XYZ file of C-alpha atoms in Angstrom:
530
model
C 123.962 -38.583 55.510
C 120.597 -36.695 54.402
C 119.580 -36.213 50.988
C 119.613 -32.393 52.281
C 123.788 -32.280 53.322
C 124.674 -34.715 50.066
C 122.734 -32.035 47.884
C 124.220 -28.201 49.988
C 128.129 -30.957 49.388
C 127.541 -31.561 45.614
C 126.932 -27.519 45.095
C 129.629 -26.167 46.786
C 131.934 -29.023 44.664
C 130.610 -27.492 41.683
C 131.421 -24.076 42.165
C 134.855 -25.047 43.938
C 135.148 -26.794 39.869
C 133.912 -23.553 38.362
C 136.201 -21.630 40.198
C 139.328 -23.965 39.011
C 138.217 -24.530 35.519
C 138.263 -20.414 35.635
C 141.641 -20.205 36.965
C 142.707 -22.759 34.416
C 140.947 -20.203 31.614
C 143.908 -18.763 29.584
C 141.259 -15.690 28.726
C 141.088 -14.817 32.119
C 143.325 -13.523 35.058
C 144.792 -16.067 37.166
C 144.163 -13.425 39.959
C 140.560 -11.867 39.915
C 139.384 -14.108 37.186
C 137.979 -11.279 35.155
C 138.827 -11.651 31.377
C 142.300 -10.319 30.197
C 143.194 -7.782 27.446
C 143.480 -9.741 24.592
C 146.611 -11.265 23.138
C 148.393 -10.430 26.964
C 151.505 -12.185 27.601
C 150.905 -12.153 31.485
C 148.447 -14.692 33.180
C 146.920 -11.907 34.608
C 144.921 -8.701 34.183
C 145.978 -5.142 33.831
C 144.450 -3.894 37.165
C 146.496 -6.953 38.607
C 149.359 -5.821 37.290
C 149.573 -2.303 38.545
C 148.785 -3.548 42.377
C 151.604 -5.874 41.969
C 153.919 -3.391 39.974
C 153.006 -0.851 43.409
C 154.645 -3.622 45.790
C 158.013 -3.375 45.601
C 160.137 -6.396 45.676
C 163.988 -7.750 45.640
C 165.460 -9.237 43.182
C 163.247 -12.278 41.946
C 166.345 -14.563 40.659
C 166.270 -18.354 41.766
C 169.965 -18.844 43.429
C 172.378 -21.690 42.198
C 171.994 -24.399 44.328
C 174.645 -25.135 46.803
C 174.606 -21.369 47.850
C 173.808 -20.259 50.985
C 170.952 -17.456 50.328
C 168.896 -17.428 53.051
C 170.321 -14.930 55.391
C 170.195 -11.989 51.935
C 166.236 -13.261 51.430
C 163.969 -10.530 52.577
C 162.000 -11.234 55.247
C 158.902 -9.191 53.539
C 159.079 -9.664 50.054
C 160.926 -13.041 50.271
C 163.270 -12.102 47.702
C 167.405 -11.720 47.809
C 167.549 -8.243 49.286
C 168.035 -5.372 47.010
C 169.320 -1.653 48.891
C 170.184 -3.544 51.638
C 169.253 -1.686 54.770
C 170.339 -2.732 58.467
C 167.627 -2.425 61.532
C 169.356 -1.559 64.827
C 168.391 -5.115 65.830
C 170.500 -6.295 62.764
C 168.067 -7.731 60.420
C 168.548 -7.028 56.910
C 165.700 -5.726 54.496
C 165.108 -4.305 50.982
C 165.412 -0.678 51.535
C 161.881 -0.208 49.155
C 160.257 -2.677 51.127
C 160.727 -0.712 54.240
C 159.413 2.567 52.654
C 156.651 0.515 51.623
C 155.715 -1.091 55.273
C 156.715 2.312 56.860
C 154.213 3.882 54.605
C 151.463 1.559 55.053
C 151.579 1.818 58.618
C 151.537 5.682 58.780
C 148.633 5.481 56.736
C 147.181 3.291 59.433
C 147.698 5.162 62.042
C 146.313 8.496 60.500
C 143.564 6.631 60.211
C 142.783 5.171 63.501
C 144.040 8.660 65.807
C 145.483 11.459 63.262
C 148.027 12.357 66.131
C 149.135 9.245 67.081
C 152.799 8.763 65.905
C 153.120 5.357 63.612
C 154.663 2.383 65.270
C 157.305 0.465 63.185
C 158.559 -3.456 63.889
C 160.879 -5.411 62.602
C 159.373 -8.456 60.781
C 161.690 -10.969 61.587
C 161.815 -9.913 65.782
C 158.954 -7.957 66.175
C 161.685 -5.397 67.458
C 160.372 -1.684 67.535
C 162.694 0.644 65.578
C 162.778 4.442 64.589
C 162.758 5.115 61.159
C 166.034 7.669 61.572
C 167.970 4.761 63.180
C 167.880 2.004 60.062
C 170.939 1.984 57.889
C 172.027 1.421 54.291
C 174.380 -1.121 54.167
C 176.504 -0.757 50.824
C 179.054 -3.677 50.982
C 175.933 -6.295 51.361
C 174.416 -4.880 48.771
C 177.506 -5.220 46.736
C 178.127 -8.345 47.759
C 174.439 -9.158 46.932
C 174.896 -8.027 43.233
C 177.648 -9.356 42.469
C 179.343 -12.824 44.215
C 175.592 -14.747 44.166
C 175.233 -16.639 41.291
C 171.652 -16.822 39.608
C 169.810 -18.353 36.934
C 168.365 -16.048 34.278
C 164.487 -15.557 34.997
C 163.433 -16.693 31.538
C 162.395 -20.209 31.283
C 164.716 -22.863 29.549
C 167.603 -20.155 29.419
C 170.717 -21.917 30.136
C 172.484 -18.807 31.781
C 174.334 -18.198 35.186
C 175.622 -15.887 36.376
C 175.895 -12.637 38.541
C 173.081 -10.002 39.204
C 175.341 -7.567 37.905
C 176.130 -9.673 34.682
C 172.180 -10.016 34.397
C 172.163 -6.407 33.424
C 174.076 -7.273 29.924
C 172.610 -10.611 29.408
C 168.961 -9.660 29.648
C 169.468 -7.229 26.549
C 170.413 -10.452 24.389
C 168.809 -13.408 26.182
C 167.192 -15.266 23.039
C 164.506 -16.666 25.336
C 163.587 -13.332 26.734
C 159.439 -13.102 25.317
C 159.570 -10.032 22.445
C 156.656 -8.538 20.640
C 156.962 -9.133 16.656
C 158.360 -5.905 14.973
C 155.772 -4.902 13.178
C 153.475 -5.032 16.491
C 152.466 -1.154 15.931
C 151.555 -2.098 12.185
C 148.850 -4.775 13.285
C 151.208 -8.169 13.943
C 150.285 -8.789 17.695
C 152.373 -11.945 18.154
C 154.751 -11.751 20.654
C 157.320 -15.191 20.597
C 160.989 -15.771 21.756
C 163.665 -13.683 20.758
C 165.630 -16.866 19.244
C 162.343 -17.094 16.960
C 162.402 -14.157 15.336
C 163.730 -15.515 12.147
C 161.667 -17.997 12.227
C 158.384 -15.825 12.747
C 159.566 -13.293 10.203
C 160.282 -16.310 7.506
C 156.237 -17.604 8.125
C 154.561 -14.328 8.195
C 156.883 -12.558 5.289
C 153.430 -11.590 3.063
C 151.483 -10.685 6.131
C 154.211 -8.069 7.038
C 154.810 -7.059 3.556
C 150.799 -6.689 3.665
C 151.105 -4.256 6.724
C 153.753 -2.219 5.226
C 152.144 -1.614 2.115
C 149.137 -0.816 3.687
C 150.931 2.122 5.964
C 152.740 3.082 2.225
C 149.036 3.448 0.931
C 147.950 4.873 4.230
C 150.702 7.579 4.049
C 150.602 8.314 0.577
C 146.903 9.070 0.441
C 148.078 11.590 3.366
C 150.832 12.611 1.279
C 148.042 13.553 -0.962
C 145.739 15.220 1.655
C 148.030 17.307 2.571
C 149.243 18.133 -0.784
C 145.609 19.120 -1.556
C 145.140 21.339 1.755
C 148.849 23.081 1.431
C 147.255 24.122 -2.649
C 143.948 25.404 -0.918
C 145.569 27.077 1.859
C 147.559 28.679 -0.306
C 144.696 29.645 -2.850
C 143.165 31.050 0.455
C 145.783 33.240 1.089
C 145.932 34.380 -1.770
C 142.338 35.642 -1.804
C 143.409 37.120 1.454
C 145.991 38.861 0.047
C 143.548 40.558 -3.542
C 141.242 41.211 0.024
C 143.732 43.220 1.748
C 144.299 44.952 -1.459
C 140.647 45.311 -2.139
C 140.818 46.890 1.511
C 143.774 48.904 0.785
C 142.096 50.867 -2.083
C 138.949 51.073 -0.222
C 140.677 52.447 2.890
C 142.339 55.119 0.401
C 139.072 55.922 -1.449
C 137.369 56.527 2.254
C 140.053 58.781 3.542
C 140.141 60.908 0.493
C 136.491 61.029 0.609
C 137.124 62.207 4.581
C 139.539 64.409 3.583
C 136.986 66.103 0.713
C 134.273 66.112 3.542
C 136.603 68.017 6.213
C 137.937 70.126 3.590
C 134.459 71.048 2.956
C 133.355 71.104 6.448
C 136.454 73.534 7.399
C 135.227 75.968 4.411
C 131.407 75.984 5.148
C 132.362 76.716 8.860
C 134.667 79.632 7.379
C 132.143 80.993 5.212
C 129.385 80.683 8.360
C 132.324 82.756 10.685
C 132.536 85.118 7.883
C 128.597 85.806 7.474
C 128.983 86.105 11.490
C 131.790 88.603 11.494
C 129.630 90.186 8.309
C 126.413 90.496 10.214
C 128.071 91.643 13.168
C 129.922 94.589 10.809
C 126.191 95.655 9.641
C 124.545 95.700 12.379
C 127.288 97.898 14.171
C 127.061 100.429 10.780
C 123.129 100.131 11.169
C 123.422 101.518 14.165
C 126.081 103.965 13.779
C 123.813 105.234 11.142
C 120.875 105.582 13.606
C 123.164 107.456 15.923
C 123.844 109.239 12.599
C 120.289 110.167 12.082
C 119.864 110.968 15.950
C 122.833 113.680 15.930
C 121.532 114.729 12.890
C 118.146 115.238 14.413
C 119.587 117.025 17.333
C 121.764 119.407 14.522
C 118.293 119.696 12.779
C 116.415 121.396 16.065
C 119.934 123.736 16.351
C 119.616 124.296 12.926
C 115.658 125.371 13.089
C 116.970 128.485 15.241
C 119.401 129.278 12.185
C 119.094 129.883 8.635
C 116.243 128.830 6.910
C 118.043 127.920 3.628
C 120.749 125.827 5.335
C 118.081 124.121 7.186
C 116.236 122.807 4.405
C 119.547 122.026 2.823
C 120.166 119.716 5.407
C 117.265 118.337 5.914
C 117.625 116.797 2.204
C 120.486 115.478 3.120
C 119.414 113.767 6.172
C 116.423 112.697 3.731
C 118.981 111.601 1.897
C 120.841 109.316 4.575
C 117.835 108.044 5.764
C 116.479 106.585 2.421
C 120.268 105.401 1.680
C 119.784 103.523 5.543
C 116.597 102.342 4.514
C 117.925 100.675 1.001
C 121.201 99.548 3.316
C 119.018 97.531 6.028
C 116.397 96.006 3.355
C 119.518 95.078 1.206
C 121.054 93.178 4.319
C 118.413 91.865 4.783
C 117.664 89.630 1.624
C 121.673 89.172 1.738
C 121.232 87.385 5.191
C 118.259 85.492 4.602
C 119.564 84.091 1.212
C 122.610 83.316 2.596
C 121.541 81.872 5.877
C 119.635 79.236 4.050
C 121.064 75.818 4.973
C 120.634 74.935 1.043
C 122.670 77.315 -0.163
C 125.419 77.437 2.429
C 125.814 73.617 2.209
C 125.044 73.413 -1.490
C 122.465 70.639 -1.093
C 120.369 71.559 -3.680
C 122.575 72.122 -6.222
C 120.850 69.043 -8.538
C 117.770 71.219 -8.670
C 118.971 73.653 -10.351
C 122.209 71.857 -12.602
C 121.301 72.349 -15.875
C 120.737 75.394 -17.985
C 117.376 74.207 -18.265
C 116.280 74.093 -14.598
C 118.720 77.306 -13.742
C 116.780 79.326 -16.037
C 113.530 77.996 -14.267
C 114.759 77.932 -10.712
C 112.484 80.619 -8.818
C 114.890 80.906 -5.936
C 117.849 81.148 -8.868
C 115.703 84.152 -10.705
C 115.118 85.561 -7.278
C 118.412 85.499 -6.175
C 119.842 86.930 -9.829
C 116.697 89.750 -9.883
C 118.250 90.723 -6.518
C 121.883 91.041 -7.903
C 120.355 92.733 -10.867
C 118.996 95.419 -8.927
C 121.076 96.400 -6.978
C 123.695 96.609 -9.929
C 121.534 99.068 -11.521
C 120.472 100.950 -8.966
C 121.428 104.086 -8.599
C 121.719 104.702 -5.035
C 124.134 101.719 -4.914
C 126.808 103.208 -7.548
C 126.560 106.785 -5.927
C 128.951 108.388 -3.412
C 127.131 106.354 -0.813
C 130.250 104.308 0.798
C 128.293 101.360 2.432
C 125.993 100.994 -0.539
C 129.122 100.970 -2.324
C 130.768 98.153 -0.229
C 127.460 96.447 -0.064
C 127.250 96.251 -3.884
C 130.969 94.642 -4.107
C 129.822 91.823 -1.261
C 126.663 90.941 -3.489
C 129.020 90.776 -6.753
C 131.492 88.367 -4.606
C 128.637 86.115 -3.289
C 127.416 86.180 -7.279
C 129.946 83.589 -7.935
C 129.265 80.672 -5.392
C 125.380 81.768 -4.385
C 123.074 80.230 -7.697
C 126.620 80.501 -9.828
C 126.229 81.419 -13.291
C 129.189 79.339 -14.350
C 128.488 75.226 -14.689
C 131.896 74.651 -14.041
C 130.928 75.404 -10.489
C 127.758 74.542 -9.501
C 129.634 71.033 -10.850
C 131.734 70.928 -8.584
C 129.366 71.942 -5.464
C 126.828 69.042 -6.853
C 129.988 66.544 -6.767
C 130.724 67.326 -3.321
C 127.724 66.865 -1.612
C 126.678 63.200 -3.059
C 129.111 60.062 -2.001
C 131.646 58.081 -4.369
C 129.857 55.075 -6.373
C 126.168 55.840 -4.877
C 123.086 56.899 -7.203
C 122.084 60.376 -5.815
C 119.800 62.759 -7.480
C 120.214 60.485 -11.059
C 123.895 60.868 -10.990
C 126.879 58.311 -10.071
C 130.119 60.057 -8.992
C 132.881 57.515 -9.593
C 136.434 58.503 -8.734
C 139.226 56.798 -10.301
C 142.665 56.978 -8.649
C 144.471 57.745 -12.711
C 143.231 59.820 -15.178
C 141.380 57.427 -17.831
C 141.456 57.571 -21.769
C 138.448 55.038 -22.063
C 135.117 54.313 -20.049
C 132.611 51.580 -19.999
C 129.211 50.571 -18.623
C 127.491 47.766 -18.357
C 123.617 47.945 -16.961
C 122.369 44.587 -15.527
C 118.594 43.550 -15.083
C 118.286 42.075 -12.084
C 120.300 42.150 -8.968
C 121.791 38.577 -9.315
C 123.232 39.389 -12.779
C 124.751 42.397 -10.921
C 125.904 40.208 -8.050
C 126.989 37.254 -10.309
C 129.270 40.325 -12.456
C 130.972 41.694 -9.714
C 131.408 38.463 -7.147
C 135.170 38.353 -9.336
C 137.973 39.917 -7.304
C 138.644 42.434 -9.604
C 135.018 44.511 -9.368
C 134.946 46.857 -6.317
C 131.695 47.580 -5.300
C 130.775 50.951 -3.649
C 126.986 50.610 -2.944
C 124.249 48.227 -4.335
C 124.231 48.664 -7.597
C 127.322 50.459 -8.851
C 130.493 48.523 -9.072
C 134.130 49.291 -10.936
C 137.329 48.766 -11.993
C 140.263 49.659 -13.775
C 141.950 48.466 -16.498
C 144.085 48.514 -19.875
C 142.563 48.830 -23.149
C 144.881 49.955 -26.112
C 147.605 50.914 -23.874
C 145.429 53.208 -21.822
C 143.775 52.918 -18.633
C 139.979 52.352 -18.692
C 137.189 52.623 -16.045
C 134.663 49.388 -16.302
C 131.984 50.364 -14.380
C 129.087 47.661 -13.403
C 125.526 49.294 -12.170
C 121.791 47.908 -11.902
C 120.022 50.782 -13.083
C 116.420 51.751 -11.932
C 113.441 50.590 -14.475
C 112.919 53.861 -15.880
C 116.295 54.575 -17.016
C 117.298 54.556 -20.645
C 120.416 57.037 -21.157
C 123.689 57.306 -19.338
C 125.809 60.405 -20.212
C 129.452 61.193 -18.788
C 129.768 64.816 -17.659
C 132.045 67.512 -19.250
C 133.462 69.439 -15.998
C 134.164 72.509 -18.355
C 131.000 72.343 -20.540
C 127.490 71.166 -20.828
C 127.123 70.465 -24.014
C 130.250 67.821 -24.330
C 128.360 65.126 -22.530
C 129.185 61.938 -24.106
C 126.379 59.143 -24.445
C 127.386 56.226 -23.230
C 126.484 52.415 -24.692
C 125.006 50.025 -22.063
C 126.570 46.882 -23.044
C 130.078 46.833 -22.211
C 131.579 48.655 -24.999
C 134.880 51.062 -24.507
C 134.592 54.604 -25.393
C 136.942 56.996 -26.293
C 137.300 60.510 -24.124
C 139.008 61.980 -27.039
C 141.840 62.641 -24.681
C 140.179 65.160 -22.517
C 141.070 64.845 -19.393
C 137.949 67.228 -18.207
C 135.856 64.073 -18.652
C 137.359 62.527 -15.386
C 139.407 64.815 -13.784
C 138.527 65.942 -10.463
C 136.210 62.697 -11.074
C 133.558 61.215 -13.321
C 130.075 62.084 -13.455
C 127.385 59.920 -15.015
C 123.692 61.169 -15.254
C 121.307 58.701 -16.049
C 117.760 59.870 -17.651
């Protein structure tokens, strides 16, 4: 033989002994040789197993010997038959096995020519049969289960006995193969059922081990939980002083709507009513200037009549016309004062608050000069009707048009700036009871502010003004929180009734008595800072 053929001989008997001393490799499958999952019972992989678990089979008992067994072995699986079914050439088969072949062969044909109807034989005679003419024969079957006598399947087991019987015995078979109890806890040892005792008695500590690692395991989750249940519930409850936060906010912006569409439905009243008004003058300005047209036209008739009652009338047309004139001048300033968007919507009112700027207020002395006037003049407290009736509209626009009284111009001021905002060096804060105390408390900076109110208890209504309520002495109390501009060195709560009654107010926190006047917060409270 050449050195060439001894040398091709001696590799292919090496890998013929690498491929056995694989197969004999406990790691690996006896199968595909590719390694196992570990600590597997089975000889053989996982992916094995399925394919095999796919293929169905008889049952796999060994038979007693001296039995005849041959003629219930299925031809395809080689296993006592199990669902026996007859073939009209009277072979018998496992009814799954069948299914299976049948299966496998329609597969085949769909394969080869997707029309072409599947061809099925049996596999003892080679016999073709239709798949609506095989049979399930129940009394084999029966028979099957229950008069063959079989040893148990697991190794050493002493057992015989029916297929039927193997149904009971298998569920206390001591050398059935059992994973140890405490498998899921980390003991991967799978043994004999009749060593149980045994393997519990050796590994006692190791088990004890894996239980009180799950007690440890569980209690620290115990304690997890414990700890998310307390801040879930501390969350909540935040949730909950939120939705109350939002509550009183919600309330605080509808009455706030409410004051803004009350106001809204009175300035578009008054602007109807300066409409209708207007309207009304114009139609007497020019009745009067139909007046003074007849009258001319009786003045020519008159010309042709007595002298003396001509020049008597003439005065009094004289007289109409310079009552007219006063009439349409008087309108006049009326509708251009009042058709100022600053005084019918009261914007301006912080120019002209105090005594001090009233009394200095040109449009104020204007408008007051005008009311003045026309109160003493003459012509206006005569027998002249519409000078009359013009005179009583001035007097009734006296009292809301640059008002005398500070009660009111108050009270327009407050309803033009919003709740908790600094407008015009004033903070309107509105409390929802009537206080007995008030505080304030003036931060430097914005993160003092911030750091102050950031407790659940603050409200804040703009950037630097914050507040709540609370009890002091038995009586409610308004806290209010601001960060006041640079320049500011007073704060002063408003009297609604006078002036003079503003209180001064400390800076740093401390309560102060409203002398039980309710006027100090009732329709609201009104700081000015200077």
């Amino acid at each position: 033989m050449s050195a060439e053929k001894q040398s091709q001989f001696r590799r292919e008997e090496e890998e013929i002994a690498k491929g056995a001393n694989a197969m004999e490799d406990p790691e690996r499958c006896s199968i595909c040789l590719q390694p196992k999952t570990p600590n597997s019972p089975s000889n053989k992989c996982d992916q094995c197993l399925d394919k095999i678990d796919k293929v169905p089979t008889g049952f796999a008992f060994k038979v007693v010997e001296g039995q005849e067994d041959k003629e219930f072995e299925c031809p395809i699986c080689l296993c006592l038959i199990k669902g026996a079914t007859e073939l009209p050439c009277e072979h018998l088969m496992c009814g799954e096995c069948l299914l299976h072949y049948e299966k496998g062969q329609t597969e085949k044909a769909e394969k080869e020519e997707p029309k072409k109807n599947p061809e099925f034989l049996c596999s003892v005679c080679m016999t073709p049969y239709k798949v609506q003419d095989k049979k399930f024969v129940k009394s084999t079957d029966r028979f099957i289960q229950n008069k063959i006598r079989v040893h148990c399947i697991q190794k050493d087991c002493p057992w015989i006995g029916s297929i039927k019987d193997y149904e009971v015995h298998v569920k206390k078979c001591d050398y059935g193969k059992m994973k140890c109890p405490y498998f899921e806890l980390g003991c991967l040892n799978t043994f004999d059922a009749q060593n149980l005792p045994k393997h519990n008695a050796m590994n006692r500590q190791i088990h004890e081990a894996l239980l009180l690692n799950v007690v440890n395991v569980l209690a620290k989750e115990r304690l997890e939980n414990r700890t998310l249940f307390e801040n879930q519930n501390k969350t909540i409850e935040r949730l909950e002083e939120g939705m109350d936060k939002l509550e009183v906010e919600n309330k605080d912006l509808m009455n706030k709507y409410e004051t803004q569409s009350n106001l809204l439905i009175k300035n578009t009243k008054e602007i109807e009513s300066l409409k209708s008004e207007n309207v009304n003058l114009n139609q007497m300005l020019q009745q009067q200037n139909d007046n003074v047209l007849n009258n001319h036209q009786k003045l020519q008739l008159l010309e042709k009549e007595n002298p003396k009652d001509i020049e008597k009338t003439l005065h009094e047309q004289r007289k109409d016309v310079e009552n007219l004139k006063t009439f349409a001048k008087t309108v006049g300033k009326l509708h251009g004062t009042l058709s100022d968007a600053n005084v019918r919507e009261k914007i301006q009112t912080h120019l002209y608050l105090y005594d001090k700027d009233y009394i200095e207020n040109e449009k104020v002395k204007q408008w007051n000069d005008f009311v003045q006037q026309i109160n003493t003049n003459e012509d206006f407290n005569g027998d002249c009707d519409y000078l009359q009736s013009m005179k009583n509209v001035v007097n009734h626009y006296q009292g809301t048009v640059y008002s005398k009284s500070w009660n009111t111009r108050l009270l327009q001021f407050a309803l033009t700036i919003n709740h908790g905002v600094i407008i015009g060096n004033h903070i309107k804060l509105c409390p929802h009871y009537i206080v007995e105390y008030i505080s304030v408390i003036n931060h430097n900076t914005y993160e003092d502010f911030n750091r102050t109110t950031q407790d659940m208890k603050w409200t804040k209504h703009s950037h630097g003004v914050a507040s709540y309520s609370s009890i002091h002495q038995g009586s409610r109390c308004l806290n209010v929180a601001v960060r006041l501009p640079l320049w500011c060195e007073n704060v002063y709560i408003l009297h609604w009734d006078e002036e003079d009654k503003k209180l001064k107010m400390p800076l740093n926190g401390t309560k102060v008595s409203l002398k039980g006047d309710k006027r100090y917060c009732s329709p609201c409270a009104m700081l000015q800072i200077e």
